[in-house]
Amino acid sequence: MLTSRKPKNIKYHNQRLILALLRSQEVMTAGELAEQAHLSVPTITKILAELQARGLVRSMGKGNSTEEGGKKPELFALNGAHRYVISITAGSERIKCALLDLTCKVLDKRSLPYTDGSSYESCMDDISALVIAACEAGKLEEKEICGIAIGFEGIVDAPRGIFRFPIHNQAWGRDLPVKEDLQARLPGFTGITINNGSRFAGYAELSEHPEYASCRVVTISTGTSTGGCVLENGVLMQGANGFIGELGHITVRETEEKACTCGNKGCFETAVSPDALCSYMQELEKAFPREKEPAADRSDSCDYEKILRLAAKGDACARKAVEKSIDYYSILIRNIMLLYDPHIIVIQGIYTLAGDFFLKRLQELVKQSPFFHIPQGLSIVFSGLDFDRAADLGGALYSVDRYYEGEQLFEEI
Ligand SMILES: [Zn+2]
C-alpha cells in the first residue's frame, strides 16, 4: 500500500509509486508519470534518473510530439531484464515451474511429476532441480534471481516459511520447514518464499486490477482443489496460523456422507468439485432422461467443462446442475461477508466457464434475505485470468513486489 508519507520515507514511497505506475502501462513519459503521481516533472525526472542508474527502469526512446508540436518526450518502461523470478506450484501430482522477468513475462515453463510423491525430502529435491533447470534454460546465475515463490496445497505459515499441513500429500507429515530446507539445497539464491498456491493465484488479480490494492478483495478458486485469498489493501492476509483463504473447508452443507481431504464433512470443496458437479448432472439426467438428445450431448462420463459450457449456452438440465453448486457458493459468500465484508469477490477457476448466468443467479441468491440486501455493497465478478496463468503470475508478482519493497531502493548509489 503506497500510503507512507513520513519524510524519511518519501523518496522510497515515490520510487515505488513510479515503479507501480510503470507496471500498469507499457511505456510512460515523465509528464504522464507526474500527472498520475501528483508530483512535479523535475521530481519525476530525478526519480527516473535514479531508477535508471539502478537498472530498474530504461529509456525506450522518443514518443510522438505533443499536439502543440512541442518536442518529442522520452518514453520510460520497467527494465524486465534487471532481475528474474521463479514461480513454482507444487500441486497434488506435478510440480510446475515458470521463469519470469520483472515485468512478469514468462520466459521458460517446465514441470515434473513427483519422483516419489510420498516423500517430502524427494519433493524438496524435485523443486530444487526445477529451479536449477530453469536458471540453466534462461542462462542465468543465482544472483540474477531475486525471488523464488513456491505455492503448496494446504495450510502454509508463510511468514515462518513452514508448511503446516500438506492436505493432498499427508504422508509428508506436518510442520515442514520448507523455506529452511530449500535454502539449504539452493544456497546461492535469495528471496525464497512459500505460501498457499490459491493465495498466490488470488494475488495475481492485482496485475489486472491495480485498483484492487486499495480495497478489500476475496478470491474463490475452484478446480481439482478449492481455495482462495483475502487481499486487504494489496496485502495478502495470512492469519495467526496460515488459515486465511482456506475457503474450501468452510462447512456449507449439513447432510453429507463423503469426507473431505481435510477430514471433515460438508466442506465447500466437496460440494462444488468437478466430481460433485458431474454427480448433480447425472442425478438430473437419471430423473429426466433426454431421449431425443444426440448421444454426443449427454454427459455419461464426468466432463465438468462440458456441463459448464452447456449451462452457459442455456441448457436447462446443465443449468439445474450448476445451480446446485451456486447454492453452495451463496452460502460460502454469506459467510465471507460476515467475516471480511469485502468490496469485491473474484471467482477464479472452472465456474468462470458457466458465463453470466452463474454470476446473475449467485448475486440474486446472496442478496435474497433482507439482511444481505445492501445496495452496491459487494460486487461478485469472474477473474479474467486463465487459472494456470494466475498460478504462475501470482507467485511471480508477489516476489517482484517484495523485491521492489526491499532495501535496495533505499541504498545510495
Ligand atoms: Zn475440507
Coordinates of C-alpha atoms and ligand atoms in Angstrom, one line a residue:
M1 CA 0.0 0.0 0.0
L2 CA 1.6 3.3 -1.1
T3 CA 0.5 5.5 1.7
S4 CA 3.5 6.1 3.8
R5 CA 4.2 9.9 3.9
K6 CA 6.8 10.1 6.7
P7 CA 9.5 12.5 5.5
K8 CA 12.3 9.9 5.6
N9 CA 10.2 7.5 3.5
I10 CA 9.0 10.0 0.9
K11 CA 11.8 9.2 -1.5
Y12 CA 11.2 5.4 -1.1
H13 CA 7.5 5.9 -1.4
N14 CA 7.8 7.9 -4.6
Q15 CA 10.2 5.4 -6.2
R16 CA 7.8 2.5 -5.5
L17 CA 4.9 4.6 -6.8
I18 CA 6.7 5.2 -10.1
L19 CA 7.5 1.5 -10.4
A20 CA 3.9 0.6 -9.8
L21 CA 2.7 3.2 -12.4
L22 CA 5.2 1.9 -14.9
R23 CA 3.9 -1.7 -14.4
S24 CA 0.4 -0.6 -15.3
Q25 CA 1.5 0.8 -18.7
E26 CA 4.0 -0.5 -21.3
V27 CA 5.7 2.9 -21.6
M28 CA 5.1 6.3 -20.0
T29 CA 6.6 9.8 -20.3
A30 CA 7.8 11.8 -17.3
G31 CA 4.8 14.1 -17.9
E32 CA 2.3 11.3 -17.7
L33 CA 4.0 9.9 -14.6
A34 CA 4.0 13.4 -13.0
E35 CA 0.3 13.7 -13.6
Q36 CA -0.7 10.3 -12.3
A37 CA 1.7 10.5 -9.2
H38 CA 0.7 14.1 -8.5
L39 CA 4.4 15.1 -8.4
S40 CA 6.3 17.7 -10.4
V41 CA 8.0 16.8 -13.7
P42 CA 11.5 17.8 -12.2
T43 CA 10.8 15.4 -9.2
I44 CA 9.8 12.6 -11.6
T45 CA 12.9 13.2 -13.8
K46 CA 15.1 12.9 -10.7
I47 CA 13.5 9.7 -9.6
L48 CA 13.6 8.2 -13.1
A49 CA 17.3 9.1 -13.3
E50 CA 17.9 7.2 -10.0
L51 CA 15.8 4.2 -11.1
Q52 CA 17.7 4.1 -14.4
A53 CA 21.1 4.2 -12.7
R54 CA 19.9 1.2 -10.6
G55 CA 18.9 -0.6 -13.7
L56 CA 15.2 -0.8 -12.7
V57 CA 13.9 1.5 -15.4
R58 CA 15.0 2.0 -19.0
S59 CA 14.5 4.6 -21.7
M60 CA 12.5 3.5 -24.7
G61 CA 13.4 6.3 -27.0
K62 CA 11.2 9.2 -28.0
G63 CA 7.4 9.2 -28.3
N64 CA 5.2 11.3 -30.6
S65 CA 5.4 15.0 -30.3
T66 CA 2.6 16.8 -28.5
E67 CA -0.4 18.2 -30.3
E68 CA 1.0 21.7 -30.0
G69 CA 4.1 20.5 -31.9
G70 CA 6.4 20.5 -28.9
K71 CA 9.5 18.3 -28.7
K72 CA 9.1 14.6 -28.6
P73 CA 9.0 13.3 -25.0
E74 CA 11.2 10.5 -23.8
L75 CA 9.4 7.2 -23.0
F76 CA 10.3 5.1 -20.0
A77 CA 9.5 1.4 -19.1
L78 CA 10.3 -1.1 -16.4
N79 CA 13.5 -3.0 -17.1
G80 CA 12.2 -6.5 -17.1
A81 CA 15.7 -8.0 -17.5
H82 CA 17.1 -6.3 -14.3
R83 CA 16.3 -9.4 -12.3
Y84 CA 14.2 -12.6 -12.7
V85 CA 11.8 -14.6 -10.5
I86 CA 10.8 -18.2 -10.4
S87 CA 7.3 -19.2 -9.6
I88 CA 6.6 -22.9 -8.6
T89 CA 3.3 -24.6 -8.0
A90 CA 3.6 -27.9 -6.1
G91 CA 0.2 -29.5 -6.8
S92 CA -1.1 -32.9 -5.8
E93 CA 0.5 -34.7 -8.7
R94 CA 3.0 -32.5 -10.5
I95 CA 5.3 -29.6 -9.7
K96 CA 5.1 -26.8 -12.2
C97 CA 7.8 -24.1 -12.6
A98 CA 7.9 -20.8 -14.5
L99 CA 10.8 -18.4 -15.0
L100 CA 9.6 -14.8 -15.4
D101 CA 11.3 -11.4 -15.8
L102 CA 10.4 -8.4 -13.6
T103 CA 7.5 -7.4 -15.9
C104 CA 6.1 -10.9 -15.2
K105 CA 6.7 -12.1 -18.8
V106 CA 7.1 -15.9 -18.8
L107 CA 10.5 -16.9 -20.3
D108 CA 10.5 -20.6 -19.5
K109 CA 8.0 -23.2 -18.3
R110 CA 8.7 -26.8 -17.2
S111 CA 7.1 -29.3 -14.9
L112 CA 8.0 -32.7 -13.2
P113 CA 5.9 -35.5 -11.8
Y114 CA 7.0 -36.1 -8.2
T115 CA 9.9 -38.6 -8.2
D116 CA 8.4 -40.0 -5.0
G117 CA 5.1 -38.3 -4.2
S118 CA 5.0 -39.8 -0.7
S119 CA 8.4 -38.4 0.3
Y120 CA 8.8 -34.8 1.5
E121 CA 12.6 -34.9 1.0
S122 CA 12.2 -36.1 -2.6
C123 CA 9.7 -33.2 -3.2
M124 CA 12.3 -30.7 -1.9
D125 CA 14.9 -32.3 -4.3
D126 CA 12.5 -32.0 -7.2
I127 CA 11.7 -28.4 -6.5
S128 CA 15.5 -27.6 -6.3
A129 CA 16.1 -29.5 -9.6
L130 CA 13.4 -27.4 -11.3
V131 CA 15.0 -24.1 -10.0
I132 CA 18.4 -25.1 -11.3
A133 CA 17.0 -26.3 -14.7
A134 CA 15.0 -23.0 -15.1
C135 CA 18.2 -21.0 -14.5
E136 CA 20.1 -23.1 -17.0
A137 CA 17.4 -22.6 -19.6
G138 CA 17.5 -18.8 -19.1
K139 CA 21.3 -18.8 -18.9
L140 CA 21.0 -17.1 -15.5
E141 CA 23.2 -17.1 -12.4
E142 CA 21.8 -17.4 -8.9
K143 CA 22.3 -13.6 -8.2
E144 CA 20.1 -12.7 -11.1
I145 CA 17.1 -14.4 -9.5
C146 CA 15.6 -12.1 -6.9
G147 CA 12.7 -14.3 -5.8
I148 CA 11.5 -17.9 -5.8
A149 CA 7.9 -18.3 -4.8
I150 CA 6.5 -21.8 -4.1
G151 CA 2.8 -22.4 -3.8
F152 CA 1.6 -25.5 -2.0
E153 CA -1.9 -27.0 -1.4
G154 CA -2.6 -26.9 2.3
I155 CA -2.0 -24.8 5.4
V156 CA 1.1 -22.7 5.0
D157 CA 2.6 -20.4 7.6
A158 CA 4.1 -18.0 5.1
P159 CA 6.0 -15.6 7.4
R160 CA 7.8 -18.5 9.1
G161 CA 8.2 -20.5 5.9
I162 CA 6.6 -23.6 7.4
F163 CA 4.2 -25.9 5.6
R164 CA 1.8 -26.8 8.5
F165 CA -0.4 -29.3 6.8
P166 CA 0.1 -30.7 3.3
I167 CA -3.6 -31.5 2.6
H168 CA -3.0 -33.6 -0.5
N169 CA 0.3 -35.2 0.5
Q170 CA -0.4 -36.0 4.1
A171 CA 2.3 -38.7 4.1
W172 CA 4.9 -35.9 4.2
G173 CA 4.0 -35.2 7.8
R174 CA 3.3 -31.8 9.4
D175 CA 5.1 -28.6 10.2
L176 CA 7.6 -29.0 7.5
P177 CA 10.4 -26.3 7.4
V178 CA 10.2 -25.8 3.7
K179 CA 12.0 -22.5 3.4
E180 CA 14.9 -23.6 5.5
D181 CA 15.2 -27.0 3.6
L182 CA 15.1 -25.3 0.2
Q183 CA 17.6 -22.6 1.3
A184 CA 20.0 -25.4 2.3
R185 CA 19.6 -27.0 -1.1
L186 CA 19.8 -23.7 -3.0
P187 CA 22.5 -21.8 -1.1
G188 CA 23.2 -19.1 -3.7
F189 CA 19.6 -18.0 -4.0
T190 CA 17.7 -15.3 -2.1
G191 CA 14.1 -14.4 -1.8
I192 CA 12.7 -17.9 -1.2
T193 CA 9.0 -17.5 -0.1
I194 CA 6.3 -20.1 0.3
N195 CA 2.6 -19.8 0.5
N196 CA -0.7 -21.5 -0.3
G197 CA -1.0 -21.8 -4.1
S198 CA -4.6 -20.4 -4.2
R199 CA -3.4 -17.3 -2.2
F200 CA -0.7 -16.7 -4.8
A201 CA -3.3 -17.2 -7.6
G202 CA -5.5 -14.6 -5.9
Y203 CA -2.6 -12.2 -5.6
A204 CA -2.3 -12.4 -9.4
E205 CA -5.6 -10.4 -9.7
L206 CA -3.5 -7.3 -8.7
S207 CA -1.7 -7.4 -12.0
E208 CA -5.0 -7.0 -14.0
H209 CA -6.6 -4.7 -11.4
P210 CA -4.2 -2.4 -9.7
E211 CA -7.3 -0.7 -8.1
Y212 CA -7.8 -3.8 -6.0
A213 CA -4.7 -2.7 -4.0
S214 CA -6.9 -0.1 -2.3
C215 CA -9.8 -2.1 -1.2
R216 CA -10.8 -5.4 0.4
V217 CA -10.9 -8.4 -2.1
V218 CA -11.7 -12.1 -1.6
T219 CA -10.9 -14.6 -4.3
I220 CA -12.5 -18.0 -4.5
S221 CA -10.8 -20.5 -6.8
T222 CA -12.4 -23.9 -7.7
G223 CA -10.7 -26.7 -9.6
T224 CA -9.5 -30.1 -8.6
S225 CA -8.9 -28.4 -5.2
T226 CA -10.5 -25.2 -3.9
G227 CA -9.1 -22.2 -2.1
G228 CA -8.9 -18.5 -2.1
C229 CA -7.3 -15.5 -0.6
V230 CA -8.1 -12.3 1.3
L231 CA -6.4 -9.2 0.0
E232 CA -6.6 -6.2 2.3
N233 CA -5.3 -3.0 0.6
G234 CA -3.0 -5.1 -1.6
V235 CA -1.7 -7.2 1.4
L236 CA -2.1 -10.9 1.2
M237 CA -3.6 -11.8 4.6
Q238 CA -2.2 -14.9 6.3
G239 CA -3.7 -15.2 9.8
A240 CA -2.1 -16.4 13.0
N241 CA -1.7 -19.9 11.7
G242 CA -1.9 -19.6 8.0
F243 CA -5.6 -20.5 7.7
I244 CA -6.9 -17.4 5.9
G245 CA -8.2 -18.2 2.5
E246 CA -8.8 -21.9 3.1
L247 CA -12.3 -21.3 1.9
G248 CA -12.7 -24.8 0.5
H249 CA -13.1 -26.2 4.1
I250 CA -15.8 -23.9 5.3
T251 CA -18.9 -26.1 6.0
V252 CA -21.7 -25.4 3.6
R253 CA -23.9 -28.4 3.9
E254 CA -25.0 -30.4 7.0
T255 CA -26.1 -33.6 5.3
E256 CA -23.0 -35.0 3.6
E257 CA -21.6 -38.5 4.0
K258 CA -18.4 -38.1 2.0
A259 CA -15.4 -36.9 3.9
C260 CA -13.3 -34.2 2.6
T261 CA -9.5 -34.4 2.3
C262 CA -9.3 -32.2 5.4
G263 CA -11.2 -34.9 7.4
N264 CA -14.4 -33.0 7.9
K265 CA -17.7 -33.5 6.2
G266 CA -19.9 -30.9 4.3
C267 CA -16.9 -28.8 3.1
F268 CA -17.4 -26.3 0.2
E269 CA -14.7 -28.1 -1.8
T270 CA -16.6 -31.3 -1.8
A271 CA -19.9 -29.6 -2.6
V272 CA -18.6 -27.8 -5.8
S273 CA -15.8 -30.0 -7.0
P274 CA -15.8 -31.2 -10.6
D275 CA -16.9 -34.7 -9.3
A276 CA -19.8 -33.1 -7.4
L277 CA -21.0 -31.2 -10.4
C278 CA -20.9 -34.3 -12.5
S279 CA -22.9 -36.2 -9.9
Y280 CA -25.6 -33.4 -9.8
M281 CA -25.8 -33.7 -13.6
Q282 CA -26.0 -37.5 -13.6
E283 CA -28.8 -37.4 -11.0
L284 CA -30.8 -34.9 -13.0
E285 CA -30.3 -36.9 -16.2
K286 CA -31.5 -40.1 -14.5
A287 CA -34.6 -38.3 -13.2
F288 CA -35.3 -36.6 -16.5
P289 CA -33.9 -38.7 -19.4
R290 CA -33.3 -36.8 -22.6
E291 CA -34.2 -39.4 -25.2
K292 CA -34.2 -37.0 -28.1
E293 CA -30.7 -35.7 -27.2
P294 CA -27.9 -36.9 -29.5
A295 CA -25.5 -39.2 -27.6
A296 CA -22.7 -36.7 -28.0
D297 CA -24.5 -34.1 -25.9
R298 CA -25.1 -36.4 -23.0
S299 CA -22.7 -36.3 -20.0
D300 CA -22.2 -40.0 -19.4
S301 CA -18.7 -39.6 -18.2
C302 CA -17.5 -36.8 -15.8
D303 CA -16.9 -33.9 -18.2
Y304 CA -17.4 -30.9 -16.0
E305 CA -16.2 -28.5 -18.6
K306 CA -18.9 -29.7 -21.0
I307 CA -21.6 -29.3 -18.3
L308 CA -20.4 -25.7 -17.5
R309 CA -20.3 -24.8 -21.2
L310 CA -23.8 -26.3 -21.8
A311 CA -25.0 -24.2 -18.8
A312 CA -23.5 -21.1 -20.4
K313 CA -25.4 -21.9 -23.6
G314 CA -28.7 -22.2 -21.8
D315 CA -29.1 -26.0 -21.5
A316 CA -31.8 -26.4 -18.8
C317 CA -30.5 -29.6 -17.3
A318 CA -26.9 -28.3 -17.1
R319 CA -28.1 -25.1 -15.5
K320 CA -30.1 -27.0 -12.9
A321 CA -26.9 -29.0 -12.0
V322 CA -24.7 -25.8 -11.9
E323 CA -27.4 -24.1 -9.8
K324 CA -26.8 -26.7 -7.0
S325 CA -23.2 -25.5 -6.9
I326 CA -24.4 -21.9 -7.0
D327 CA -26.4 -22.6 -3.9
Y328 CA -23.2 -23.6 -2.0
Y329 CA -21.4 -20.6 -3.4
S330 CA -24.1 -18.3 -2.0
I331 CA -23.8 -19.9 1.5
L332 CA -20.0 -19.5 1.3
I333 CA -20.2 -15.9 0.2
R334 CA -22.6 -15.0 3.0
N335 CA -20.1 -16.5 5.5
I336 CA -17.3 -14.5 3.8
M337 CA -19.4 -11.3 4.0
L338 CA -19.9 -11.7 7.7
L339 CA -16.2 -12.4 8.3
Y340 CA -14.5 -10.0 5.9
D341 CA -17.2 -7.8 4.3
P342 CA -15.2 -7.4 1.1
H343 CA -15.8 -4.9 -1.7
I344 CA -15.2 -7.4 -4.4
I345 CA -15.4 -11.2 -4.6
V346 CA -13.4 -12.6 -7.6
I347 CA -14.4 -16.1 -8.8
Q348 CA -11.4 -18.0 -10.3
G349 CA -11.3 -21.4 -11.8
I350 CA -13.7 -23.8 -13.5
Y351 CA -17.0 -22.0 -12.8
T352 CA -16.0 -19.0 -14.9
L353 CA -16.9 -21.3 -17.8
A354 CA -20.6 -21.1 -16.8
G355 CA -20.9 -17.5 -18.1
D356 CA -23.1 -14.6 -16.9
F357 CA -26.0 -16.9 -15.9
F358 CA -23.8 -18.1 -13.0
L359 CA -23.0 -14.6 -11.7
K360 CA -26.6 -13.3 -12.1
R361 CA -28.0 -16.3 -10.2
L362 CA -25.3 -16.1 -7.5
Q363 CA -25.9 -12.4 -6.9
E364 CA -29.7 -13.0 -6.6
L365 CA -29.2 -15.7 -4.1
V366 CA -26.7 -13.8 -2.0
K367 CA -29.0 -10.8 -1.8
Q368 CA -32.1 -12.9 -1.2
S369 CA -32.5 -12.2 2.5
P370 CA -33.0 -8.5 3.6
F371 CA -30.0 -8.9 5.9
F372 CA -27.7 -9.1 3.0
H373 CA -29.5 -6.8 0.6
I374 CA -27.1 -3.9 0.8
P375 CA -27.0 -1.9 -2.5
Q376 CA -23.6 -1.6 -4.1
G377 CA -22.1 -3.2 -1.0
L378 CA -20.5 -6.1 -2.9
S379 CA -19.6 -6.9 -6.4
I380 CA -19.1 -10.5 -7.5
V381 CA -17.0 -10.9 -10.7
F382 CA -15.2 -13.5 -12.7
S383 CA -11.5 -13.5 -12.9
G384 CA -10.1 -12.5 -16.4
L385 CA -7.1 -14.8 -15.8
D386 CA -6.7 -18.4 -17.0
F387 CA -6.1 -20.4 -13.8
D388 CA -2.7 -21.8 -14.9
R389 CA -1.6 -18.2 -15.7
A390 CA -2.9 -17.0 -12.4
A391 CA -0.8 -19.6 -10.5
D392 CA 2.4 -18.7 -12.4
L393 CA 1.7 -15.0 -12.2
G394 CA 0.7 -14.7 -8.6
G395 CA 3.9 -16.2 -7.1
A396 CA 6.0 -14.1 -9.6
L397 CA 4.2 -10.9 -8.9
Y398 CA 4.4 -11.5 -5.1
S399 CA 8.2 -12.0 -5.5
V400 CA 8.6 -8.9 -7.7
D401 CA 6.6 -6.7 -5.2
R402 CA 8.8 -7.9 -2.3
Y403 CA 11.9 -7.1 -4.4
Y404 CA 10.7 -3.6 -5.1
E405 CA 9.9 -3.2 -1.4
G406 CA 13.4 -4.3 -0.4
E407 CA 16.1 -2.1 0.9
Q408 CA 17.9 -1.8 -2.4
L409 CA 15.7 1.1 -3.3
F410 CA 17.0 3.0 -0.2
E411 CA 20.6 2.4 -0.8
E412 CA 22.6 5.3 -2.2
I413 CA 24.4 4.7 -5.4
Ligands
ZN1 ZN -12.5 -29.9 3.9

